[in-house]
XYZ file of C-alpha atoms in Angstrom:
223
model
C -114.463 305.666 313.010
C -116.716 303.829 311.064
C -118.625 300.789 312.513
C -117.701 297.457 310.389
C -120.978 295.878 308.786
C -121.816 292.594 310.454
C -121.529 290.216 307.872
C -120.229 286.780 307.543
C -117.401 288.160 305.367
C -116.242 290.274 308.373
C -116.810 287.943 310.756
C -114.774 285.668 308.928
C -111.926 287.899 308.363
C -111.904 288.961 312.249
C -111.932 285.391 313.177
C -109.096 284.565 310.867
C -106.855 287.569 312.446
C -107.468 286.361 315.889
C -106.591 282.950 315.054
C -103.277 284.118 313.382
C -102.590 286.392 316.017
C -102.915 283.372 318.543
C -100.679 280.955 316.389
C -98.246 283.396 316.355
C -98.202 283.977 319.816
C -98.052 280.180 320.994
C -95.568 279.422 318.177
C -93.239 282.172 320.066
C -93.967 281.007 323.535
C -93.048 277.591 322.088
C -89.882 278.646 320.714
C -89.074 280.461 324.117
C -89.686 277.210 326.001
C -88.404 274.211 323.839
C -84.793 274.710 324.962
C -85.576 275.015 328.638
C -87.828 272.114 328.700
C -85.380 269.855 326.355
C -82.502 271.052 328.912
C -84.657 269.740 332.203
C -85.643 266.341 330.689
C -81.956 265.854 329.682
C -80.695 266.723 333.202
C -83.517 264.347 334.610
C -82.320 261.666 332.480
C -78.343 262.171 333.763
C -79.572 262.297 337.123
C -81.439 258.674 337.015
C -78.270 257.403 335.168
C -75.912 259.017 337.916
C -78.107 257.378 340.813
C -78.219 253.819 339.219
C -74.433 253.024 338.342
C -70.999 253.565 339.801
C -69.199 256.607 339.528
C -68.413 257.602 335.983
C -66.535 260.489 333.957
C -67.999 259.865 330.371
C -71.320 261.088 328.972
C -73.184 257.889 328.883
C -76.314 259.718 326.743
C -73.836 260.419 324.073
C -72.723 256.656 323.739
C -76.040 255.135 324.260
C -77.284 252.251 322.380
C -79.774 249.800 321.627
C -80.045 246.105 322.488
C -82.540 243.523 322.298
C -84.478 242.623 325.539
C -85.065 238.956 324.275
C -88.812 239.532 324.221
C -88.810 241.324 320.791
C -88.295 244.849 321.823
C -85.109 246.792 322.340
C -83.907 248.783 325.523
C -81.704 251.901 325.722
C -78.274 250.961 327.169
C -76.147 253.834 328.451
C -72.725 252.730 329.328
C -71.033 254.170 332.572
C -67.080 254.372 332.270
C -64.187 255.579 334.714
C -61.604 256.679 332.020
C -61.675 254.283 329.394
C -63.102 251.172 331.680
C -66.450 250.188 331.525
C -67.678 250.488 335.353
C -71.454 249.365 334.616
C -74.479 250.240 332.544
C -77.890 252.021 333.203
C -80.926 250.445 331.185
C -84.025 251.914 330.503
C -86.675 249.273 331.085
C -90.234 248.631 331.416
C -93.417 246.755 331.645
C -96.878 246.792 330.432
C -97.982 244.600 332.989
C -98.592 247.077 336.252
C -102.071 247.054 337.710
C -102.270 250.577 335.587
C -100.363 249.806 332.531
C -96.977 250.990 331.796
C -94.160 250.950 334.086
C -90.593 252.488 333.329
C -87.903 252.386 335.347
C -83.829 252.724 335.023
C -81.971 249.970 336.502
C -78.001 249.838 336.643
C -75.789 246.898 337.036
C -72.127 246.806 337.532
C -69.733 244.419 335.857
C -70.057 241.900 338.318
C -73.890 241.251 337.200
C -74.997 243.221 340.590
C -78.247 245.724 340.799
C -76.176 249.040 341.904
C -79.241 250.590 342.141
C -82.691 251.365 340.336
C -85.014 254.803 339.677
C -88.784 254.637 338.786
C -88.955 257.106 335.514
C -93.022 256.555 334.942
C -95.903 254.907 336.312
C -99.513 254.954 337.070
C -99.854 252.773 339.948
C -101.871 253.476 343.165
C -100.745 255.879 345.514
C -99.926 254.329 348.843
C -99.945 250.801 347.067
C -98.126 249.964 343.732
C -96.500 253.689 343.870
C -94.279 252.273 346.924
C -91.996 250.546 344.386
C -90.058 253.801 344.117
C -88.344 252.631 347.752
C -89.832 249.391 348.282
C -87.356 247.253 346.570
C -84.238 249.255 347.806
C -84.955 248.993 351.814
C -81.489 248.496 353.459
C -83.211 247.044 356.560
C -85.302 244.592 354.608
C -83.020 242.412 352.521
C -86.155 239.948 351.863
C -87.308 242.644 349.628
C -84.658 244.684 348.644
C -83.164 243.748 345.113
C -79.827 246.229 345.622
C -76.844 244.187 345.202
C -78.499 240.946 344.133
C -76.654 239.169 341.372
C -78.932 238.079 338.481
C -76.355 235.770 336.978
C -77.833 233.360 339.723
C -81.342 233.534 338.667
C -84.177 235.840 337.880
C -86.033 237.785 340.365
C -89.548 236.606 340.979
C -91.866 237.538 344.063
C -91.926 235.255 346.818
C -95.577 234.506 346.535
C -94.272 232.867 343.106
C -91.832 230.942 344.585
C -89.026 233.664 344.285
C -86.918 235.444 346.383
C -88.328 238.751 346.608
C -91.244 240.081 349.158
C -93.816 241.725 346.974
C -95.234 245.465 348.077
C -98.096 244.731 350.393
C -101.406 244.725 348.551
C -99.581 244.996 345.122
C -98.283 241.639 343.832
C -99.411 242.991 340.406
C -97.017 245.774 340.411
C -94.240 243.993 342.107
C -94.415 241.244 339.387
C -94.228 244.219 336.818
C -91.515 245.644 338.358
C -89.458 242.749 338.694
C -90.339 241.962 335.126
C -88.743 245.026 333.879
C -85.570 244.478 335.916
C -85.368 240.925 334.308
C -85.836 242.385 331.212
C -83.137 244.775 331.809
C -80.530 242.266 332.767
C -81.250 240.459 329.441
C -80.047 243.359 327.774
C -77.118 244.098 329.988
C -75.996 240.671 329.035
C -75.811 241.515 325.595
C -74.236 244.666 326.175
C -71.428 242.551 327.879
C -71.013 240.256 325.131
C -70.730 242.791 322.655
C -68.013 244.732 324.456
C -66.216 241.391 325.346
C -66.346 240.255 321.466
C -65.264 243.959 320.118
C -68.657 244.220 318.114
C -70.070 247.593 318.373
C -74.066 247.626 319.706
C -76.299 249.365 317.587
C -75.937 253.118 318.196
C -79.199 255.034 319.182
C -79.900 258.622 317.779
C -82.626 259.821 319.746
C -81.485 259.245 323.542
C -84.019 261.983 324.811
C -86.507 260.233 327.242
C -89.801 261.527 328.626
C -89.266 260.368 331.868
C -92.184 262.546 333.730
C -93.751 261.022 336.466
C -97.443 260.157 336.280
C -99.914 260.066 339.097
C -103.285 258.361 339.468
C -104.873 254.875 339.415
C -107.523 252.597 341.101
C -108.138 252.344 344.527
C -107.480 248.685 344.561
C -104.758 246.438 343.682
């Protein structure tokens, strides 16, 4: 077999053929993995919702809508229903004021303004410090730091260092403030959701409920 002459034209054609082959292979891999990845994200979202609201039998993601948070943004709200009765709301909330930036949480309320539970979806806080928020604010044996069952109609949540009634994570006051900010933001949207239901107004439907809730790790070594 004759050896191709080493020339710019032949080199260009060879590289083009290699790039085309790689592009086709990558497209095929992406096509094969797109559905499993989407299914995994949808399942993770459903699990996060299930963790934070009372038992339900509807599909909250199919009935999700957007609601203003009182700070110029909107939050995704997932209504949980038992039969045709709304039993609670799960809200995808956030704060950009964490020690390492953005914090995203799913927080659930029952119909009596009480926090049922929460789940941390995404953050970049310091492991061993701010990252403790995943369990710190739901400790059943430490009511001064737990927010579970708190009735937010009685007032917003703030850390005790700022005169509030929630103990901050040790050495992570900034993270704690940001976490509670996200909870309070969710409650504002929750109030709007209840008002919409009680007046018969339909909240703005959301057509893109898939959320990227992949956890991030990292951060500085100081809080």
